[in-house]
Each structure stands twice: as C-alpha cells, then as structure tokens.
Amino acid sequence: MANNKQDIKFLSSPNIGKTTKKYCRFKKAGIRYVDYKDPEFLKKFVNEQGKLLPRRITGNSLKFQRKVSVAVKKARILALMPFVTDQYK
Amino acid sequence: MQNQYELMVIFTPILNEDELKRLVGEYVKYIEDNGGELVHQEDWGLRQLAYEIDHKTTGIYHLFEFKAPGSLISELELLLKRDDHVMRFLTTRLDKYAVEWNKTRRERKAAKANEVKETQTEEA
C-alpha cells in the first residue's frame, strides 16, 4: 500500500489551470521607446498573418501597446513589415 | 525652435551608385542650407520590400537624422514628393526617449563594428 506522493501518477500535469503572471516586458526591461526600424523585434507582437496581437496575449501595458501599434504601422508604411501575409514568423 | 527629426527614404532600385550619392547629397545640402543640422546618416542599401511598391520588390533604404525648425519639413516633403526617384518616405519627429535610443543604437552598432574588426585583425 505504498501510495505516498511519489507513486501517484497524474494523467495530466498539475499546473494546467494555473495562469502565469503576465508582465509588461517594456516596464521590466526599462525600454522607453519602440523603434519602428527594427522589424525583428516587432515580429513578437504580430501573428502569422502579420496582424497586431491583442494586449491580453502580448501582456503589454496600455501605454506600450499603443507605442508598439504605432511602430508596427510605421514599419508597414516603409515596407519593413507586410500588411497581410501568411506564415510570416 | 529646433526639433529632432528622422527621415527614412526608399529610392528606386534602378539607381546607380553615383546617382544615389548625388540625390542624397542634394537632400543633405537642402537641410543644411535651410537652418537644419544633420546629426546622423545611415545607408541600409538595397533591401527586399515586404510587399511590392509600384511593381518593384526591392528598394534602396536611406536614413537621415537631423535637427531642423518645423517650417523646413513641409518644403522638404514637397521636394521629396516631386522627386520621382523616391518611392516612399516617412519623416518622424523624435521625442527625448527616441533621441536617447538612437544614440545607444549607434553606440551598439559601433561597438559591434570594431568587435568584428578586432576579430579580423586577430585572424589576419
């Protein structure tokens, strides 16, 4: 009857339900300006079709989400980033 | 009152070398003559565009960073609109964080540049 903690095998991982604490990467890293000339960095905030990701997914604070969206739109004007595409990542 | 601006221009890819130099020199001269002061210039060269601009898939990118009075910008943009070598341009006004960021970006690039040079000298 050795049913101590180690022997119990769960069907699924115990921390499925737990949500990791989201944080604003700009506040943490202390970045104050989102540069539109760097498409590699802006790719993190855009999905496969090249559309902007919502705040609840990127985890940005409102102030930096707006800066990111302005930067992405400028990059799109300068053809550094596409308006719409597929498998962009 | 002098603001800091950043102008990114995309030239048509069919320009040859000295044609491009002449054009860039023209704009730099225009900025300098009308009370502006060029801070930094960057040539990204021929680059693939993310989408076609008037049926062309590549363009020559050039970046100007300069201080200028606000009145100069409208004339400069008029010039750019008239010039048919220019496919697209975007002037942005830089706030203090942007100016700071551009400075650190330049330092990082310079640091990387001479790092590469050092590795080359070691190999040679």
PDB file of C-alpha atoms in Angstrom:
ATOM      1  CA  MET A   1       0.000   0.000   0.000  1.00  0.00           C
ATOM      2  CA  ALA A   2       2.815   2.459  -0.819  1.00  0.00           C
ATOM      3  CA  ASN A   3       0.552   5.183  -2.087  1.00  0.00           C
ATOM      4  CA  ASN A   4       2.711   8.079  -0.940  1.00  0.00           C
ATOM      5  CA  LYS A   5       3.066  11.236  -3.015  1.00  0.00           C
ATOM      6  CA  GLN A   6       5.739   9.980  -5.440  1.00  0.00           C
ATOM      7  CA  ASP A   7       3.844   6.933  -6.621  1.00  0.00           C
ATOM      8  CA  ILE A   8       0.730   8.892  -7.639  1.00  0.00           C
ATOM      9  CA  LYS A   9       0.996   9.467 -11.388  1.00  0.00           C
ATOM     10  CA  PHE A  10      -1.312  12.200 -12.745  1.00  0.00           C
ATOM     11  CA  LEU A  11      -2.841  11.813 -16.168  1.00  0.00           C
ATOM     12  CA  SER A  12      -2.152  15.484 -16.955  1.00  0.00           C
ATOM     13  CA  SER A  13       0.336  17.995 -15.497  1.00  0.00           C
ATOM     14  CA  PRO A  14      -1.000  19.513 -12.260  1.00  0.00           C
ATOM     15  CA  ASN A  15      -0.397  23.166 -13.237  1.00  0.00           C
ATOM     16  CA  ILE A  16      -2.583  23.211 -16.353  1.00  0.00           C
ATOM     17  CA  GLY A  17      -5.175  25.510 -14.858  1.00  0.00           C
ATOM     18  CA  LYS A  18      -2.685  27.942 -13.291  1.00  0.00           C
ATOM     19  CA  THR A  19      -2.082  31.100 -15.398  1.00  0.00           C
ATOM     20  CA  THR A  20       1.472  32.505 -15.351  1.00  0.00           C
ATOM     21  CA  LYS A  21       1.634  36.109 -14.127  1.00  0.00           C
ATOM     22  CA  LYS A  22       1.770  38.313 -17.251  1.00  0.00           C
ATOM     23  CA  TYR A  23       4.136  41.302 -17.142  1.00  0.00           C
ATOM     24  CA  CYS A  24       4.884  44.193 -19.429  1.00  0.00           C
ATOM     25  CA  ARG A  25       8.278  43.451 -20.953  1.00  0.00           C
ATOM     26  CA  PHE A  26       8.921  47.152 -21.581  1.00  0.00           C
ATOM     27  CA  LYS A  27       8.457  48.135 -17.961  1.00  0.00           C
ATOM     28  CA  LYS A  28      10.608  45.223 -16.781  1.00  0.00           C
ATOM     29  CA  ALA A  29      13.406  45.894 -19.283  1.00  0.00           C
ATOM     30  CA  GLY A  30      13.128  49.656 -18.851  1.00  0.00           C
ATOM     31  CA  ILE A  31      12.679  50.277 -22.577  1.00  0.00           C
ATOM     32  CA  ARG A  32      11.147  53.717 -23.194  1.00  0.00           C
ATOM     33  CA  TYR A  33      10.909  53.900 -27.000  1.00  0.00           C
ATOM     34  CA  VAL A  34       9.683  51.305 -29.502  1.00  0.00           C
ATOM     35  CA  ASP A  35      11.743  51.656 -32.655  1.00  0.00           C
ATOM     36  CA  TYR A  36       9.903  51.141 -35.946  1.00  0.00           C
ATOM     37  CA  LYS A  37      13.136  50.425 -37.799  1.00  0.00           C
ATOM     38  CA  ASP A  38      13.638  47.007 -36.206  1.00  0.00           C
ATOM     39  CA  PRO A  39      11.150  44.509 -37.706  1.00  0.00           C
ATOM     40  CA  GLU A  40      12.764  41.538 -35.961  1.00  0.00           C
ATOM     41  CA  PHE A  41      11.737  42.877 -32.575  1.00  0.00           C
ATOM     42  CA  LEU A  42       8.268  43.899 -33.741  1.00  0.00           C
ATOM     43  CA  LYS A  43       7.621  40.392 -35.044  1.00  0.00           C
ATOM     44  CA  LYS A  44       6.972  39.312 -31.450  1.00  0.00           C
ATOM     45  CA  PHE A  45       3.813  41.444 -31.384  1.00  0.00           C
ATOM     46  CA  VAL A  46       2.389  40.258 -34.692  1.00  0.00           C
ATOM     47  CA  ASN A  47       0.733  36.918 -35.547  1.00  0.00           C
ATOM     48  CA  GLU A  48       1.360  34.698 -38.574  1.00  0.00           C
ATOM     49  CA  GLN A  49      -0.798  36.821 -40.873  1.00  0.00           C
ATOM     50  CA  GLY A  50       1.136  39.933 -39.838  1.00  0.00           C
ATOM     51  CA  LYS A  51      -1.755  41.289 -37.815  1.00  0.00           C
ATOM     52  CA  LEU A  52      -1.233  43.019 -34.454  1.00  0.00           C
ATOM     53  CA  LEU A  53      -1.761  40.780 -31.404  1.00  0.00           C
ATOM     54  CA  PRO A  54      -4.173  41.987 -28.706  1.00  0.00           C
ATOM     55  CA  ARG A  55      -2.916  43.181 -25.341  1.00  0.00           C
ATOM     56  CA  ARG A  56      -4.258  40.164 -23.453  1.00  0.00           C
ATOM     57  CA  ILE A  57      -1.858  37.982 -25.441  1.00  0.00           C
ATOM     58  CA  THR A  58       1.199  40.215 -25.627  1.00  0.00           C
ATOM     59  CA  GLY A  59       0.766  41.179 -21.974  1.00  0.00           C
ATOM     60  CA  ASN A  60       1.854  44.762 -22.678  1.00  0.00           C
ATOM     61  CA  SER A  61       0.621  47.682 -20.630  1.00  0.00           C
ATOM     62  CA  LEU A  62      -1.715  50.072 -22.460  1.00  0.00           C
ATOM     63  CA  LYS A  63       0.911  52.769 -22.881  1.00  0.00           C
ATOM     64  CA  PHE A  64       3.410  50.430 -24.588  1.00  0.00           C
ATOM     65  CA  GLN A  65       0.788  48.544 -26.581  1.00  0.00           C
ATOM     66  CA  ARG A  66      -0.065  51.854 -28.257  1.00  0.00           C
ATOM     67  CA  LYS A  67       3.611  52.586 -28.908  1.00  0.00           C
ATOM     68  CA  VAL A  68       4.026  49.120 -30.420  1.00  0.00           C
ATOM     69  CA  SER A  69       0.982  49.560 -32.661  1.00  0.00           C
ATOM     70  CA  VAL A  70       2.223  52.955 -33.888  1.00  0.00           C
ATOM     71  CA  ALA A  71       5.672  51.471 -34.564  1.00  0.00           C
ATOM     72  CA  VAL A  72       4.220  48.476 -36.443  1.00  0.00           C
ATOM     73  CA  LYS A  73       2.062  50.760 -38.575  1.00  0.00           C
ATOM     74  CA  LYS A  74       5.087  52.914 -39.441  1.00  0.00           C
ATOM     75  CA  ALA A  75       7.100  49.796 -40.298  1.00  0.00           C
ATOM     76  CA  ARG A  76       4.277  48.678 -42.564  1.00  0.00           C
ATOM     77  CA  ILE A  77       4.283  52.008 -44.397  1.00  0.00           C
ATOM     78  CA  LEU A  78       8.016  51.649 -45.007  1.00  0.00           C
ATOM     79  CA  ALA A  79       7.560  48.069 -46.265  1.00  0.00           C
ATOM     80  CA  LEU A  80       9.738  46.768 -43.435  1.00  0.00           C
ATOM     81  CA  MET A  81       6.742  44.689 -42.375  1.00  0.00           C
ATOM     82  CA  PRO A  82       3.906  43.332 -44.542  1.00  0.00           C
ATOM     83  CA  PHE A  83       0.296  44.491 -44.135  1.00  0.00           C
ATOM     84  CA  VAL A  84      -1.015  40.943 -44.595  1.00  0.00           C
ATOM     85  CA  THR A  85       0.791  37.717 -45.401  1.00  0.00           C
ATOM     86  CA  ASP A  86       0.908  34.062 -44.413  1.00  0.00           C
ATOM     87  CA  GLN A  87       3.486  32.106 -42.347  1.00  0.00           C
ATOM     88  CA  TYR A  88       5.172  35.386 -41.527  1.00  0.00           C
ATOM     89  CA  LYS A  89       7.065  34.154 -38.439  1.00  0.00           C
TER      90      LYS A  89
ATOM     91  CA  MET B   1      12.858  76.053 -32.081  1.00  0.00           C
ATOM     92  CA  GLN B   2      14.899  73.147 -33.378  1.00  0.00           C
ATOM     93  CA  ASN B   3      13.199  69.772 -33.227  1.00  0.00           C
ATOM     94  CA  GLN B   4      14.892  66.474 -33.948  1.00  0.00           C
ATOM     95  CA  TYR B   5      13.536  64.573 -36.946  1.00  0.00           C
ATOM     96  CA  GLU B   6      14.217  61.260 -38.606  1.00  0.00           C
ATOM     97  CA  LEU B   7      13.579  60.794 -42.320  1.00  0.00           C
ATOM     98  CA  MET B   8      13.581  57.357 -43.914  1.00  0.00           C
ATOM     99  CA  VAL B   9      13.589  57.363 -47.716  1.00  0.00           C
ATOM    100  CA  ILE B  10      13.158  54.446 -50.136  1.00  0.00           C
ATOM    101  CA  PHE B  11      14.773  55.060 -53.525  1.00  0.00           C
ATOM    102  CA  THR B  12      14.017  53.058 -56.653  1.00  0.00           C
ATOM    103  CA  PRO B  13      16.434  50.120 -57.006  1.00  0.00           C
ATOM    104  CA  ILE B  14      17.407  51.049 -60.597  1.00  0.00           C
ATOM    105  CA  LEU B  15      19.591  53.936 -59.343  1.00  0.00           C
ATOM    106  CA  ASN B  16      23.315  53.500 -59.888  1.00  0.00           C
ATOM    107  CA  GLU B  17      25.876  54.410 -57.256  1.00  0.00           C
ATOM    108  CA  ASP B  18      26.784  57.999 -58.117  1.00  0.00           C
ATOM    109  CA  GLU B  19      23.178  58.870 -58.954  1.00  0.00           C
ATOM    110  CA  LEU B  20      22.229  57.803 -55.452  1.00  0.00           C
ATOM    111  CA  LYS B  21      25.106  59.784 -53.936  1.00  0.00           C
ATOM    112  CA  ARG B  22      24.073  62.887 -55.861  1.00  0.00           C
ATOM    113  CA  LEU B  23      20.460  62.591 -54.681  1.00  0.00           C
ATOM    114  CA  VAL B  24      21.427  62.031 -51.050  1.00  0.00           C
ATOM    115  CA  GLY B  25      23.883  64.919 -51.232  1.00  0.00           C
ATOM    116  CA  GLU B  26      21.135  67.126 -52.636  1.00  0.00           C
ATOM    117  CA  TYR B  27      18.832  66.491 -49.700  1.00  0.00           C
ATOM    118  CA  VAL B  28      21.619  66.856 -47.159  1.00  0.00           C
ATOM    119  CA  LYS B  29      22.580  70.178 -48.738  1.00  0.00           C
ATOM    120  CA  TYR B  30      18.957  71.293 -48.675  1.00  0.00           C
ATOM    121  CA  ILE B  31      18.705  70.515 -44.955  1.00  0.00           C
ATOM    122  CA  GLU B  32      21.986  72.234 -44.155  1.00  0.00           C
ATOM    123  CA  ASP B  33      21.156  75.351 -46.185  1.00  0.00           C
ATOM    124  CA  ASN B  34      17.754  75.940 -44.604  1.00  0.00           C
ATOM    125  CA  GLY B  35      18.833  76.081 -40.988  1.00  0.00           C
ATOM    126  CA  GLY B  36      18.885  72.352 -40.350  1.00  0.00           C
ATOM    127  CA  GLU B  37      21.789  70.356 -38.963  1.00  0.00           C
ATOM    128  CA  LEU B  38      22.444  66.754 -39.943  1.00  0.00           C
ATOM    129  CA  VAL B  39      23.097  64.543 -36.916  1.00  0.00           C
ATOM    130  CA  HIS B  40      23.497  61.128 -38.468  1.00  0.00           C
ATOM    131  CA  GLN B  41      23.095  59.366 -41.778  1.00  0.00           C
ATOM    132  CA  GLU B  42      22.677  55.665 -42.395  1.00  0.00           C
ATOM    133  CA  ASP B  43      22.586  53.772 -45.664  1.00  0.00           C
ATOM    134  CA  TRP B  44      20.783  50.443 -45.488  1.00  0.00           C
ATOM    135  CA  GLY B  45      21.364  49.851 -49.193  1.00  0.00           C
ATOM    136  CA  LEU B  46      19.329  47.529 -51.360  1.00  0.00           C
ATOM    137  CA  ARG B  47      16.748  45.654 -49.337  1.00  0.00           C
ATOM    138  CA  GLN B  48      13.853  43.310 -50.052  1.00  0.00           C
ATOM    139  CA  LEU B  49      10.486  45.035 -49.572  1.00  0.00           C
ATOM    140  CA  ALA B  50       7.805  43.268 -47.560  1.00  0.00           C
ATOM    141  CA  TYR B  51       5.318  43.999 -50.362  1.00  0.00           C
ATOM    142  CA  GLU B  52       5.522  45.448 -53.867  1.00  0.00           C
ATOM    143  CA  ILE B  53       5.670  49.225 -54.209  1.00  0.00           C
ATOM    144  CA  ASP B  54       4.718  50.248 -57.767  1.00  0.00           C
ATOM    145  CA  HIS B  55       5.651  46.806 -59.090  1.00  0.00           C
ATOM    146  CA  LYS B  56       9.118  46.767 -57.541  1.00  0.00           C
ATOM    147  CA  THR B  57      10.141  44.219 -54.912  1.00  0.00           C
ATOM    148  CA  THR B  58      13.407  45.850 -53.772  1.00  0.00           C
ATOM    149  CA  GLY B  59      14.358  49.359 -52.749  1.00  0.00           C
ATOM    150  CA  ILE B  60      17.342  51.349 -51.546  1.00  0.00           C
ATOM    151  CA  TYR B  61      16.762  52.494 -47.989  1.00  0.00           C
ATOM    152  CA  HIS B  62      18.423  55.620 -46.602  1.00  0.00           C
ATOM    153  CA  LEU B  63      18.030  57.160 -43.153  1.00  0.00           C
ATOM    154  CA  PHE B  64      18.601  60.827 -42.273  1.00  0.00           C
ATOM    155  CA  GLU B  65      18.585  62.072 -38.707  1.00  0.00           C
ATOM    156  CA  PHE B  66      18.681  65.815 -38.340  1.00  0.00           C
ATOM    157  CA  LYS B  67      17.720  68.801 -36.238  1.00  0.00           C
ATOM    158  CA  ALA B  68      15.574  71.369 -38.020  1.00  0.00           C
ATOM    159  CA  PRO B  69      12.955  74.067 -37.446  1.00  0.00           C
ATOM    160  CA  GLY B  70       9.417  72.826 -38.055  1.00  0.00           C
ATOM    161  CA  SER B  71       8.910  75.020 -41.118  1.00  0.00           C
ATOM    162  CA  LEU B  72      11.620  73.204 -43.077  1.00  0.00           C
ATOM    163  CA  ILE B  73       9.792  69.881 -43.027  1.00  0.00           C
ATOM    164  CA  SER B  74       6.886  70.853 -45.306  1.00  0.00           C
ATOM    165  CA  GLU B  75       9.206  72.150 -48.022  1.00  0.00           C
ATOM    166  CA  LEU B  76      11.461  69.103 -47.694  1.00  0.00           C
ATOM    167  CA  GLU B  77       8.467  66.806 -48.116  1.00  0.00           C
ATOM    168  CA  LEU B  78       7.329  68.800 -51.135  1.00  0.00           C
ATOM    169  CA  LEU B  79      10.745  68.203 -52.684  1.00  0.00           C
ATOM    170  CA  LEU B  80      10.533  64.511 -51.897  1.00  0.00           C
ATOM    171  CA  LYS B  81       7.072  64.227 -53.416  1.00  0.00           C
ATOM    172  CA  ARG B  82       8.249  65.828 -56.650  1.00  0.00           C
ATOM    173  CA  ASP B  83      11.320  63.639 -56.943  1.00  0.00           C
ATOM    174  CA  ASP B  84      10.346  60.522 -58.902  1.00  0.00           C
ATOM    175  CA  HIS B  85      13.459  58.574 -57.817  1.00  0.00           C
ATOM    176  CA  VAL B  86      11.904  58.450 -54.359  1.00  0.00           C
ATOM    177  CA  MET B  87       9.390  55.639 -53.973  1.00  0.00           C
ATOM    178  CA  ARG B  88       8.345  56.367 -50.414  1.00  0.00           C
ATOM    179  CA  PHE B  89       9.460  58.431 -47.443  1.00  0.00           C
ATOM    180  CA  LEU B  90       8.454  58.845 -43.814  1.00  0.00           C
ATOM    181  CA  THR B  91       9.503  61.709 -41.533  1.00  0.00           C
ATOM    182  CA  THR B  92       9.046  61.177 -37.820  1.00  0.00           C
ATOM    183  CA  ARG B  93       9.577  63.632 -35.032  1.00  0.00           C
ATOM    184  CA  LEU B  94      11.788  62.247 -32.266  1.00  0.00           C
ATOM    185  CA  ASP B  95      10.993  62.776 -28.593  1.00  0.00           C
ATOM    186  CA  LYS B  96      13.702  62.632 -25.977  1.00  0.00           C
ATOM    187  CA  TYR B  97      13.440  58.863 -25.499  1.00  0.00           C
ATOM    188  CA  ALA B  98      13.766  58.303 -29.235  1.00  0.00           C
ATOM    189  CA  VAL B  99      16.862  60.500 -29.404  1.00  0.00           C
ATOM    190  CA  GLU B 100      18.377  58.576 -26.499  1.00  0.00           C
ATOM    191  CA  TRP B 101      17.518  55.252 -28.126  1.00  0.00           C
ATOM    192  CA  ASN B 102      19.105  56.276 -31.440  1.00  0.00           C
ATOM    193  CA  LYS B 103      22.284  57.244 -29.621  1.00  0.00           C
ATOM    194  CA  THR B 104      22.534  53.878 -27.824  1.00  0.00           C
ATOM    195  CA  ARG B 105      21.703  52.116 -31.089  1.00  0.00           C
ATOM    196  CA  ARG B 106      24.593  53.886 -32.814  1.00  0.00           C
ATOM    197  CA  GLU B 107      26.979  53.068 -29.978  1.00  0.00           C
ATOM    198  CA  ARG B 108      25.963  49.413 -30.074  1.00  0.00           C
ATOM    199  CA  LYS B 109      26.500  49.289 -33.810  1.00  0.00           C
ATOM    200  CA  ALA B 110      29.904  50.988 -33.495  1.00  0.00           C
ATOM    201  CA  ALA B 111      30.884  48.576 -30.713  1.00  0.00           C
ATOM    202  CA  LYS B 112      29.840  45.624 -32.855  1.00  0.00           C
ATOM    203  CA  ALA B 113      31.672  47.087 -35.872  1.00  0.00           C
ATOM    204  CA  ASN B 114      35.013  47.379 -34.136  1.00  0.00           C
ATOM    205  CA  GLU B 115      34.483  43.992 -32.485  1.00  0.00           C
ATOM    206  CA  VAL B 116      34.240  42.491 -35.949  1.00  0.00           C
ATOM    207  CA  LYS B 117      37.337  44.458 -36.964  1.00  0.00           C
ATOM    208  CA  GLU B 118      39.260  43.111 -33.955  1.00  0.00           C
ATOM    209  CA  THR B 119      38.361  39.522 -34.755  1.00  0.00           C
ATOM    210  CA  GLN B 120      39.501  40.134 -38.326  1.00  0.00           C
ATOM    211  CA  THR B 121      42.807  41.636 -37.245  1.00  0.00           C
ATOM    212  CA  GLU B 122      43.368  38.673 -34.926  1.00  0.00           C
ATOM    213  CA  GLU B 123      42.742  36.236 -37.735  1.00  0.00           C
ATOM    214  CA  ALA B 124      44.865  38.151 -40.261  1.00  0.00           C
TER     215      ALA B 124
END
